[in-house]
mmCIF file of C-alpha atoms and ligand atoms in Angstrom:
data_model
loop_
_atom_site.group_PDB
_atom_site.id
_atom_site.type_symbol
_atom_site.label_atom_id
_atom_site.label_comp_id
_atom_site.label_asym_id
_atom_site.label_seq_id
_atom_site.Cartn_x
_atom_site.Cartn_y
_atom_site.Cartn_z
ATOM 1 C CA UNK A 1 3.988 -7.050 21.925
ATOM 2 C CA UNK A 2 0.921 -6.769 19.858
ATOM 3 C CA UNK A 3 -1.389 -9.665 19.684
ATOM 4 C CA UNK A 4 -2.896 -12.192 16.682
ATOM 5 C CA UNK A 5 -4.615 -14.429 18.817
ATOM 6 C CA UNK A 6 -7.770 -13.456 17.369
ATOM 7 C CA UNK A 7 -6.627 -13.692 13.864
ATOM 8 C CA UNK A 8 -5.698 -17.224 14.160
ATOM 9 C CA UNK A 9 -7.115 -19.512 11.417
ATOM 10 C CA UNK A 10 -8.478 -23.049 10.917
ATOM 11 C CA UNK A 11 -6.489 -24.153 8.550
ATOM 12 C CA UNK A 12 -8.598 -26.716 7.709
ATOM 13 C CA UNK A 13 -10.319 -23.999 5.919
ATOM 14 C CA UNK A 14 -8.481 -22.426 3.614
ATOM 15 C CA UNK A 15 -7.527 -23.927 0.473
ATOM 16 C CA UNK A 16 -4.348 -22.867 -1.553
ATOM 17 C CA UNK A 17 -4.962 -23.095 -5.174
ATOM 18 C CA UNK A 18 -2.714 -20.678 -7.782
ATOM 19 C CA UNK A 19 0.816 -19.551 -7.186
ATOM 20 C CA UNK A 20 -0.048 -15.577 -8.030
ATOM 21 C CA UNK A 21 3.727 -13.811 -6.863
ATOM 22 C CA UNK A 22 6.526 -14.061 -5.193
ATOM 23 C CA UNK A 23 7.118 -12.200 -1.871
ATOM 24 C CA UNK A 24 10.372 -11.478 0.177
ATOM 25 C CA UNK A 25 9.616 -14.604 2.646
ATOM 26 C CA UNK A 26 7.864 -16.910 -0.288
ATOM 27 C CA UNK A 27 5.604 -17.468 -2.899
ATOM 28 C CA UNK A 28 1.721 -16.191 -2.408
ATOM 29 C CA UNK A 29 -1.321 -17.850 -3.754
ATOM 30 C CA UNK A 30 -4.602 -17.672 -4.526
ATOM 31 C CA UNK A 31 -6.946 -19.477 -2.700
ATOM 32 C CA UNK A 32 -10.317 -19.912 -0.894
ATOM 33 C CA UNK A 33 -11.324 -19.182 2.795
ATOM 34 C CA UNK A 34 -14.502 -20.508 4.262
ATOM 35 C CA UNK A 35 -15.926 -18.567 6.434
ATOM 36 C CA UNK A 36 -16.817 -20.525 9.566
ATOM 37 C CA UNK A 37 -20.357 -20.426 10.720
ATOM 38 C CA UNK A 38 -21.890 -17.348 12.960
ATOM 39 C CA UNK A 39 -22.775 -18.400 16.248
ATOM 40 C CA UNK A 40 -20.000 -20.498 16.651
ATOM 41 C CA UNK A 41 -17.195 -18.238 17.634
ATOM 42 C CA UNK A 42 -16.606 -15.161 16.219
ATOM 43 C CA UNK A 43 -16.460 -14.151 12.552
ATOM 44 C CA UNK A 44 -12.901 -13.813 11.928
ATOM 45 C CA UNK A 45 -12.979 -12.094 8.897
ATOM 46 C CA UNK A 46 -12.865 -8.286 8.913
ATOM 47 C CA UNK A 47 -14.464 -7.920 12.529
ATOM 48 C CA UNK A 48 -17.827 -8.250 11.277
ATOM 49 C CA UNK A 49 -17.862 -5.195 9.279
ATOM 50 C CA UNK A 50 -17.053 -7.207 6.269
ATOM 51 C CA UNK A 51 -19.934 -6.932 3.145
ATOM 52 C CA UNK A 52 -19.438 -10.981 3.215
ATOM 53 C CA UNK A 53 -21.320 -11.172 6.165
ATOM 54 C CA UNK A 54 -24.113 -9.157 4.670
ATOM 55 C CA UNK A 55 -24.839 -12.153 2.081
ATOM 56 C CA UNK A 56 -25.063 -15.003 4.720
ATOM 57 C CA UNK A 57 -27.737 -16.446 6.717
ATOM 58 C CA UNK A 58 -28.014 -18.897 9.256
ATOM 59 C CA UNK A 59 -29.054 -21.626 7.214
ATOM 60 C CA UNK A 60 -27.362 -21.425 4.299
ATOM 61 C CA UNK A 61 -23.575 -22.768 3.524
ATOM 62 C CA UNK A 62 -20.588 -21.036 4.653
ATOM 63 C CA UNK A 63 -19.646 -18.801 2.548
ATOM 64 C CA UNK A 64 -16.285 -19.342 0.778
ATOM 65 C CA UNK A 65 -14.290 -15.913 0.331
ATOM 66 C CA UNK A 66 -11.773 -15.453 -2.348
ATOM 67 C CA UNK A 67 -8.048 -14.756 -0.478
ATOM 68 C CA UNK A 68 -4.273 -14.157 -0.704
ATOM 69 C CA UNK A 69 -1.992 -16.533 1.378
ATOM 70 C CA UNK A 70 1.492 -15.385 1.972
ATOM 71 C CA UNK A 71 3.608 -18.242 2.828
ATOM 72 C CA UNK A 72 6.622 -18.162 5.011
ATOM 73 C CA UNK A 73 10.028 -20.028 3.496
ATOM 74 C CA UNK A 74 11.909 -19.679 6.362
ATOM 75 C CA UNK A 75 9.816 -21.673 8.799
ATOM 76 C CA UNK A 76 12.502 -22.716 11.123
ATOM 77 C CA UNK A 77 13.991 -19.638 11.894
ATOM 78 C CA UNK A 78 12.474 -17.358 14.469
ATOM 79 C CA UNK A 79 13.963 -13.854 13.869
ATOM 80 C CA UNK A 80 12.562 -14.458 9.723
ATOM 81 C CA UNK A 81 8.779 -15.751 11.180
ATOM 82 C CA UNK A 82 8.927 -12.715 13.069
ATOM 83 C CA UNK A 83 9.727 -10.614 10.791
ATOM 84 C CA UNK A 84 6.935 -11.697 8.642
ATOM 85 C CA UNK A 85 4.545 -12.047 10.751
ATOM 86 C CA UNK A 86 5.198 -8.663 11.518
ATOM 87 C CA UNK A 87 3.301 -7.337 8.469
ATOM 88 C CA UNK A 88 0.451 -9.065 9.944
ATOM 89 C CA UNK A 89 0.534 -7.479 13.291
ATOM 90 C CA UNK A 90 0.451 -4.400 11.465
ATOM 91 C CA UNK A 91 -2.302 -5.080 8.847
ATOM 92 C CA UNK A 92 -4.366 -5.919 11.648
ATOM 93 C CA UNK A 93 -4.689 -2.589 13.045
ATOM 94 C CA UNK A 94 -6.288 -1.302 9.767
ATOM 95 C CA UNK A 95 -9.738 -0.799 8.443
ATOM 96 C CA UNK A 96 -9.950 0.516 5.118
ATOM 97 C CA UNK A 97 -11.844 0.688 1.994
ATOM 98 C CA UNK A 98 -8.812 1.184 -0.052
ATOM 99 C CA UNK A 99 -6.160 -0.969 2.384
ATOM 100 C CA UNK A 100 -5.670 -4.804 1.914
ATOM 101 C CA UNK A 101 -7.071 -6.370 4.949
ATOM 102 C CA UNK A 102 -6.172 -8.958 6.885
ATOM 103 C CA UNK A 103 -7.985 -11.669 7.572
ATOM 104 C CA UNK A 104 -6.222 -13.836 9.707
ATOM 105 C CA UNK A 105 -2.914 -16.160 10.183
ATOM 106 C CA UNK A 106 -1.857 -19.458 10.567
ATOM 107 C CA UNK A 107 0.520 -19.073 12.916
ATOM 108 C CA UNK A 108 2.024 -22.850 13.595
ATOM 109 C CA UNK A 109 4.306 -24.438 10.723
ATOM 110 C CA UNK A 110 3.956 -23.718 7.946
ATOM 111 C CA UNK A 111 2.924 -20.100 8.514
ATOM 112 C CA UNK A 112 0.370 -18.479 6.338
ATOM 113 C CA UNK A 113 -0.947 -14.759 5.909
ATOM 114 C CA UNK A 114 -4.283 -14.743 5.020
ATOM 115 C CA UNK A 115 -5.498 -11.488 2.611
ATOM 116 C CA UNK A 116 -7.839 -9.935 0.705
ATOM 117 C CA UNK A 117 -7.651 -10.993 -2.511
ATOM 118 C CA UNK A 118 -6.790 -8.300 -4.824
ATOM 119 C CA UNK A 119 -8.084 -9.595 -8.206
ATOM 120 C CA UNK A 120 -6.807 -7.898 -10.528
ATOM 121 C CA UNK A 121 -2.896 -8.123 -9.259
ATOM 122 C CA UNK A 122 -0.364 -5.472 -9.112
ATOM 123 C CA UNK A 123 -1.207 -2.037 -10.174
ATOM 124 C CA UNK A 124 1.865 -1.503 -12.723
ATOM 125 C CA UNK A 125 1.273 -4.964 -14.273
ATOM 126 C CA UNK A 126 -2.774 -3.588 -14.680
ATOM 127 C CA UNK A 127 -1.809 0.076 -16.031
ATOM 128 C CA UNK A 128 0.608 -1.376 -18.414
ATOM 129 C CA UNK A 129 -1.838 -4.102 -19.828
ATOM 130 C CA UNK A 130 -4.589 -1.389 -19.876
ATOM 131 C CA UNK A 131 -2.960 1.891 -20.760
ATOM 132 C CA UNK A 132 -4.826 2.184 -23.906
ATOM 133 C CA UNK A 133 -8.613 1.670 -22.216
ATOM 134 C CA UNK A 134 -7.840 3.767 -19.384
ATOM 135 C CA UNK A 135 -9.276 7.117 -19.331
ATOM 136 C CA UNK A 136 -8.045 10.203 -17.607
ATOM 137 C CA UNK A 137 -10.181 10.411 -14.504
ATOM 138 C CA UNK A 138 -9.541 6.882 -14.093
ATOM 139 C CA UNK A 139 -5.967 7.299 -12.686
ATOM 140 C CA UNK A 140 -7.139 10.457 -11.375
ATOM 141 C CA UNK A 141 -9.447 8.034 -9.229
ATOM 142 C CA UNK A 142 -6.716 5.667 -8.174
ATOM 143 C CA UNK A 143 -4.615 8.873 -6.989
ATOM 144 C CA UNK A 144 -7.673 10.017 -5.296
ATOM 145 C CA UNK A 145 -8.408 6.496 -3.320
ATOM 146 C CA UNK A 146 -4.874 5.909 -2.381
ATOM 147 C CA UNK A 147 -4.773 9.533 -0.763
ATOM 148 C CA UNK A 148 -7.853 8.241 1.237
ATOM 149 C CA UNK A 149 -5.583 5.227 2.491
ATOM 150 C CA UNK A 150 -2.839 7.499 3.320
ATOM 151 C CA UNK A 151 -4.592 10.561 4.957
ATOM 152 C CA UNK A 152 -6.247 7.754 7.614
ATOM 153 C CA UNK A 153 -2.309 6.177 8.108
ATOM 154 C CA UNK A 154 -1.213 9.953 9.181
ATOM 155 C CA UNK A 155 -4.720 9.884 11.475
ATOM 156 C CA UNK A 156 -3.328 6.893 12.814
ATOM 157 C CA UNK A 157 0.589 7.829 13.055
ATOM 158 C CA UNK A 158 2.012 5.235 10.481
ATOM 159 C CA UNK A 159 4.359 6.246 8.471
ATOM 160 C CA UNK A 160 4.407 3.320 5.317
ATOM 161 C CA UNK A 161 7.707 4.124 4.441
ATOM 162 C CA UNK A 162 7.532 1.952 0.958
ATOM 163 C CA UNK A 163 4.896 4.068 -0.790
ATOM 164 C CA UNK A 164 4.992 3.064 -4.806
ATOM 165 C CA UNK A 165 2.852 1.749 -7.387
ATOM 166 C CA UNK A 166 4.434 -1.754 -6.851
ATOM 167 C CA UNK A 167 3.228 -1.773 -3.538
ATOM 168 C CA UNK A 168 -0.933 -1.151 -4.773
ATOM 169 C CA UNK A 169 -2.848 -3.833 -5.929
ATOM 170 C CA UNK A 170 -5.942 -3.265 -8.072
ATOM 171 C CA UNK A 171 -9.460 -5.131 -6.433
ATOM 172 C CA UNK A 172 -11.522 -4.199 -9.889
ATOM 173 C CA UNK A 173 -11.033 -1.754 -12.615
ATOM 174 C CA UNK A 174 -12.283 1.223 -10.110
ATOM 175 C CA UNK A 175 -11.020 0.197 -7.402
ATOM 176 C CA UNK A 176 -7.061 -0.122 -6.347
ATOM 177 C CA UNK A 177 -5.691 -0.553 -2.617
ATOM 178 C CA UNK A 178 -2.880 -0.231 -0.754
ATOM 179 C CA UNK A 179 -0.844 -3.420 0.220
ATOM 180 C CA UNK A 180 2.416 -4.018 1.483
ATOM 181 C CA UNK A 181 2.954 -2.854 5.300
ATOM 182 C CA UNK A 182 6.755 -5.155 5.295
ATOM 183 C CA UNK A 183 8.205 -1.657 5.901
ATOM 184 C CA UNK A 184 5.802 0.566 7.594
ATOM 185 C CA UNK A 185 6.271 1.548 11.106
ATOM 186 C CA UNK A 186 4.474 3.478 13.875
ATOM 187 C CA UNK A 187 5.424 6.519 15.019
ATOM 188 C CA UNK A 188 5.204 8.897 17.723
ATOM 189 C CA UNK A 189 3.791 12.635 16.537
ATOM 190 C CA UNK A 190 7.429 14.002 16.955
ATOM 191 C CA UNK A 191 9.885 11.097 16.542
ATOM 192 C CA UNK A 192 10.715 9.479 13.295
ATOM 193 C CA UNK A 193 12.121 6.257 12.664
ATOM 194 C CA UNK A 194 15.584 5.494 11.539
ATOM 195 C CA UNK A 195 15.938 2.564 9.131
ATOM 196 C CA UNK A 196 18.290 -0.591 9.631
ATOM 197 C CA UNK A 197 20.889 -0.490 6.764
ATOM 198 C CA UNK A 198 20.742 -3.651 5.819
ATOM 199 C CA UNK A 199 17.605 -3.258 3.578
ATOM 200 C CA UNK A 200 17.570 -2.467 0.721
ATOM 201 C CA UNK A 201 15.727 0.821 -0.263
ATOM 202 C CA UNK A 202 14.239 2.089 -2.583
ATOM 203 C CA UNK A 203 15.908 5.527 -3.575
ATOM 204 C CA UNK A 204 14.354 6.636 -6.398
ATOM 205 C CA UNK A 205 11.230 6.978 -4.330
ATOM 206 C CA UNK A 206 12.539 8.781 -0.855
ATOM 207 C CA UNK A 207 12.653 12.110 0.351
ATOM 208 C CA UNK A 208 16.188 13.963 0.679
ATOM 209 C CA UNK A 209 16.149 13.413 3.982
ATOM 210 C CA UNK A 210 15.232 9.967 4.194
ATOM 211 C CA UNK A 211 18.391 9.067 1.779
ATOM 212 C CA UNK A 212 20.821 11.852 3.326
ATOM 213 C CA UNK A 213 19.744 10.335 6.932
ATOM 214 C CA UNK A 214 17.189 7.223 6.649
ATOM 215 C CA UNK A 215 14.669 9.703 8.188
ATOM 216 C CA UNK A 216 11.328 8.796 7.819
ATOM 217 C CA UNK A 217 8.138 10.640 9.008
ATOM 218 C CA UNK A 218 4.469 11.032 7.330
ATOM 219 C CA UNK A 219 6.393 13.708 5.338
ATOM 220 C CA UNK A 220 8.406 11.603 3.392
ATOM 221 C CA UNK A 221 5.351 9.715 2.707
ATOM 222 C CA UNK A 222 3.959 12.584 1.336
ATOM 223 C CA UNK A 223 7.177 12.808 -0.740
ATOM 224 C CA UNK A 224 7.217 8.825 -1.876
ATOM 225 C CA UNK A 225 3.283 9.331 -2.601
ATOM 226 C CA UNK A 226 4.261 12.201 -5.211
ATOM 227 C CA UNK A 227 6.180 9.756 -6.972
ATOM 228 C CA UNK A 228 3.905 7.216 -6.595
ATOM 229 C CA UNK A 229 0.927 9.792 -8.200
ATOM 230 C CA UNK A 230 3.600 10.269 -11.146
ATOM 231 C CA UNK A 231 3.877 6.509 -11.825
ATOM 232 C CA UNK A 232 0.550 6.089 -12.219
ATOM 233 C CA UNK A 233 0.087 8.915 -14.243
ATOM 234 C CA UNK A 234 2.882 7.714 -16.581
ATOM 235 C CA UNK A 235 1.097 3.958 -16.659
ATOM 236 C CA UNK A 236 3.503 2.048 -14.848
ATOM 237 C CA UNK A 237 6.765 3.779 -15.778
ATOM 238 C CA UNK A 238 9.009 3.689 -13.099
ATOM 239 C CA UNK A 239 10.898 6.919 -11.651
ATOM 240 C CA UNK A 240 14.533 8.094 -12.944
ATOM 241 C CA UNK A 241 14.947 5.462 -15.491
ATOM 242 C CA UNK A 242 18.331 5.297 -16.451
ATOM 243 C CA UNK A 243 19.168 6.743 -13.580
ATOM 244 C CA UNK A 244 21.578 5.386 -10.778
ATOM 245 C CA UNK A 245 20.729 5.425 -7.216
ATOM 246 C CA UNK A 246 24.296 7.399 -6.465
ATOM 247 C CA UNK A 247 23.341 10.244 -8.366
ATOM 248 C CA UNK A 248 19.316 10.856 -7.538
ATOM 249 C CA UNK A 249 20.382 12.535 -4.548
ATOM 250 C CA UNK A 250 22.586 15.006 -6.472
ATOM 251 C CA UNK A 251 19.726 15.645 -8.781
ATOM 252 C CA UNK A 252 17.166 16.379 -6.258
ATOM 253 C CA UNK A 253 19.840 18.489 -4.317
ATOM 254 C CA UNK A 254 20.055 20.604 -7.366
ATOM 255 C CA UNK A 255 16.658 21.194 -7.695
ATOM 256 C CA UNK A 256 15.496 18.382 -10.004
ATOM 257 C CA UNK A 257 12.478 16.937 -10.137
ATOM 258 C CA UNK A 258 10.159 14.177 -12.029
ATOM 259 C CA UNK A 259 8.943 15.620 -15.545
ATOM 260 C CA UNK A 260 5.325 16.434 -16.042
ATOM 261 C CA UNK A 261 3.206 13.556 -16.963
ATOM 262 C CA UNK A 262 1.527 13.684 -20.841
ATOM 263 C CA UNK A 263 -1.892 14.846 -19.736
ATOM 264 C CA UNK A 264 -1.366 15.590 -16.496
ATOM 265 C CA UNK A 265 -3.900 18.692 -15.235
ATOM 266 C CA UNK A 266 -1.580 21.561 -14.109
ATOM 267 C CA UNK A 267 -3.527 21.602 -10.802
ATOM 268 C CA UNK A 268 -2.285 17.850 -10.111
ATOM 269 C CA UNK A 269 1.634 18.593 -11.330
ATOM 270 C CA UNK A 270 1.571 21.235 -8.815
ATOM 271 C CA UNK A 271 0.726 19.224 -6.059
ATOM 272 C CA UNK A 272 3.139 16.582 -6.867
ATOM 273 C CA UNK A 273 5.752 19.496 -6.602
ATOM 274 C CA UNK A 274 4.893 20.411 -3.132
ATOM 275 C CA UNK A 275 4.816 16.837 -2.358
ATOM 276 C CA UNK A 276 8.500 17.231 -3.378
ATOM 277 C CA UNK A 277 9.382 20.442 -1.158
ATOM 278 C CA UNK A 278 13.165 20.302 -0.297
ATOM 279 C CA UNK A 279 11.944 20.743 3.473
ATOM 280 C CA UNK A 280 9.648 18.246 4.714
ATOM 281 C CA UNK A 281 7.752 20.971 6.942
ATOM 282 C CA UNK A 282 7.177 22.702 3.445
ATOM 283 C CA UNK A 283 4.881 19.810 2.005
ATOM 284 C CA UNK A 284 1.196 19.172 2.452
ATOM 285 C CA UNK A 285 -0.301 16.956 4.624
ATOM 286 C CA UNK A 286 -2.320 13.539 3.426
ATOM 287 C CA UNK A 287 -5.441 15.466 4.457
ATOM 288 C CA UNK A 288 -4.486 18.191 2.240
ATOM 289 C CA UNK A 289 -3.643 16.439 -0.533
ATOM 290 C CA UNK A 290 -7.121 13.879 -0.292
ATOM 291 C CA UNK A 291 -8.954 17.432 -0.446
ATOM 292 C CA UNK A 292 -6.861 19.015 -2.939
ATOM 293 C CA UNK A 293 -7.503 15.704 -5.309
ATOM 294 C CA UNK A 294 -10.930 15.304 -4.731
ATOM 295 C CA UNK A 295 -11.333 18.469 -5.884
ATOM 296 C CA UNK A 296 -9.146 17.938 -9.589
ATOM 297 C CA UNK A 297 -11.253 14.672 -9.444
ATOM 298 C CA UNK A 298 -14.283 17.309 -9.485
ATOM 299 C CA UNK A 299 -12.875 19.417 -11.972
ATOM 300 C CA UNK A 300 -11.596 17.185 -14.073
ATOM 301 C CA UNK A 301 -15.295 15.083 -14.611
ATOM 302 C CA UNK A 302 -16.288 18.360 -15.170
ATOM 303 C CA UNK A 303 -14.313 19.326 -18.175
ATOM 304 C CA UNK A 304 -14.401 15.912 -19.787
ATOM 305 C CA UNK A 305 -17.951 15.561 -19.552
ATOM 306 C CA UNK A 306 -18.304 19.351 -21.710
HETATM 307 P P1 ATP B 401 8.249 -7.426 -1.897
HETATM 308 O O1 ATP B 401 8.840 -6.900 -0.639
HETATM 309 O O2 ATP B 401 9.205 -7.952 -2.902
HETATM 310 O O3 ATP B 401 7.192 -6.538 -2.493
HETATM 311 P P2 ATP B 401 6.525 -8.971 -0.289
HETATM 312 O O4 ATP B 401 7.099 -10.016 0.571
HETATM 313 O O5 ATP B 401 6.101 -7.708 0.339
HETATM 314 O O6 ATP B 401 7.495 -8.737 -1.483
HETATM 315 P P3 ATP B 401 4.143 -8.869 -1.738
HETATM 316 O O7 ATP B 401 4.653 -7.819 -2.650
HETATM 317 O O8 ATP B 401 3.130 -8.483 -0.740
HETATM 318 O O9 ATP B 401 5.320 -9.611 -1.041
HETATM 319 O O10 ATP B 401 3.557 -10.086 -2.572
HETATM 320 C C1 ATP B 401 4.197 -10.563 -3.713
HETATM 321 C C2 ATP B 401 3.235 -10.568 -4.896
HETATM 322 O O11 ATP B 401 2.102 -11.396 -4.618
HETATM 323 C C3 ATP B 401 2.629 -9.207 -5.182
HETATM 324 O O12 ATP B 401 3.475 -8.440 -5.958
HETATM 325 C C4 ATP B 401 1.346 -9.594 -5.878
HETATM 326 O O13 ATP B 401 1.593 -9.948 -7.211
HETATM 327 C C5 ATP B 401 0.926 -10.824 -5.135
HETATM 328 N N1 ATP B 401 0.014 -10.472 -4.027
HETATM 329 C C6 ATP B 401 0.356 -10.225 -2.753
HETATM 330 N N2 ATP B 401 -0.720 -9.941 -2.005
HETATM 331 C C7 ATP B 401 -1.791 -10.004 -2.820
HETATM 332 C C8 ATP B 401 -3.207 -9.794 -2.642
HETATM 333 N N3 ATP B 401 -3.718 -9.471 -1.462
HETATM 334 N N4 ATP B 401 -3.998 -9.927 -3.714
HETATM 335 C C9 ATP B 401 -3.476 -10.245 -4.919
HETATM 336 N N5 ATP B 401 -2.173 -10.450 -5.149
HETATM 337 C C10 ATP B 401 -1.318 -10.342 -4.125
#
């Protein structure tokens, strides 16, 4: 069993403030961390990598760190604590520009998660409110980042299994991340990992396979991150509206696929499409498609800036 000991918190030092969403286990606010001094045990907040540390010295105050606390309705029951602490256990494993980190937990009642604050909220709530200041290479950007997040998951064998614009949070206008690891799993290079029925997926985003037999590998990543790319190109507009879950499967069975975006380079739509190859083999890797985007990133600065 993997191991939080280290991420253990003070609780005494964070402060709940806002109520900013509402998670599976309970609500999450916004709130304040303070870091504890250096010298006296270790900094707990992003392994010492973190720019906060940067802006400290020895003398000064502790620095206070904006943060996300998840909170934990369930308290009393084990098998739901574990559950969401498991998120946690996962996070922990990550360092990455463009993936919510961790910072630590309060593990004793009541249980907290304690994030990186995303300021900015959900990514679909932001491209909605903003669709009519946001340029081109902008989402191009987000696209671009994200594949960054995902290409070093598939270096580490995690396969996400819940990739969608719900599930990226925006940090500042040029900068969005990757949150929610509730469903992501590791995997060995050749297994896969076959869901529990009793949650409740999210169709409209999955690969043939994973809906035909709840298979899921870095390939249907690839396939959910498609999607994902098309949501954000279409400014928060979720897949197959309309649509029900029943009949997606027939569609994409038949050859169907998402429409083009409005404005969306040719060079991008085409990726998405081999992001949706019937046959997961058939589909690009994340490291593929990071290259492949930085490149219509490149192209596309290009041609605006004529
Ligand atoms: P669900 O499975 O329904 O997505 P969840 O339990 O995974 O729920 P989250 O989606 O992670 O919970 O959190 C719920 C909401 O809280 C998010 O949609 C977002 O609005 C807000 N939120 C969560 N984490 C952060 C963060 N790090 N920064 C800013 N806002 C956050």
């Amino acid at each position: 069993t993997p191991t939080v000991r280290n991420y253990e918190l003070d609780r005494a030092l964070i402060t709940p403030s806002a109520k900013i969403g509402v998670g599976q286990f309970g609500d999450v606010y916004v709130g304040t961390y303070t870091l504890p001094k250096l010298g006296k045990g270790k900094n707990l907040a992003g392994n010492g990598k973190n720019s906060n540390s940067d802006q400290r010295n020895a003398d000064s105050r502790p620095d206070v760190i904006q943060v996300a606390i998840k909170t934990c309705k369930a308290n009393d029951d084990p098998e739901k604590t574990e559950n969401f602490l498991a998120e946690a256990y996962i996070m922990q494993k990550f360092d990455h520009p463009h993936i919510i980190r961790l910072i630590g937990i309060c593990s004793v009642m009541p249980i907290w998660i304690v994030m990186e604050l995303a300021k900015l909220g959900e990514l679909r709530a932001y491209l909605k409110t903003n669709s009519e200041r946001l340029s081109h290479g902008t989402l191009l950007k987000y696209c671009y980042q994200l594949s960054t997040a995902l290409s070093y998951l598939e270096s580490k064998k995690f396969v996400h299994r819940d990739i969608a614009a719900r599930n990226v949070l925006v940090s500042s206008p040029t900068c969005v991340k990757l949150a929610d690891f509730g469903l992501s799993r590791w995997v060995s290079d050749q297994s896969y990992y076959h869901s529990t029925p009793t949650v409740a997926l999210p169709i409209k985003w999955m690969s043939p396979e994973s809906i035909n037999f709840r298979r899921f590998t870095t390939a249907s990543d690839v396939w959910m991150f498609g999607v994902c790319i098309w949501e954000i190109l279409m400014l928060g507009v979720k897949p197959f509206q309309g649509v029900k879950n029943s009949d997606v499967i027939l569609k994409l069975e038949n050859g169907e696929r998402l429409p083009l975006p409005p404005n969306c380079p040719p060079r991008l739509y085409s990726l998405m499409s081999q992001c949706w190859a019937y046959e997961p083999l058939k589909r690009p890797n994340f490291k593929r498609i990071k290259e492949t985007l930085h490149e219509i990133l490149i192209e596309d600065s290009i041609n605006s800036s004529e």
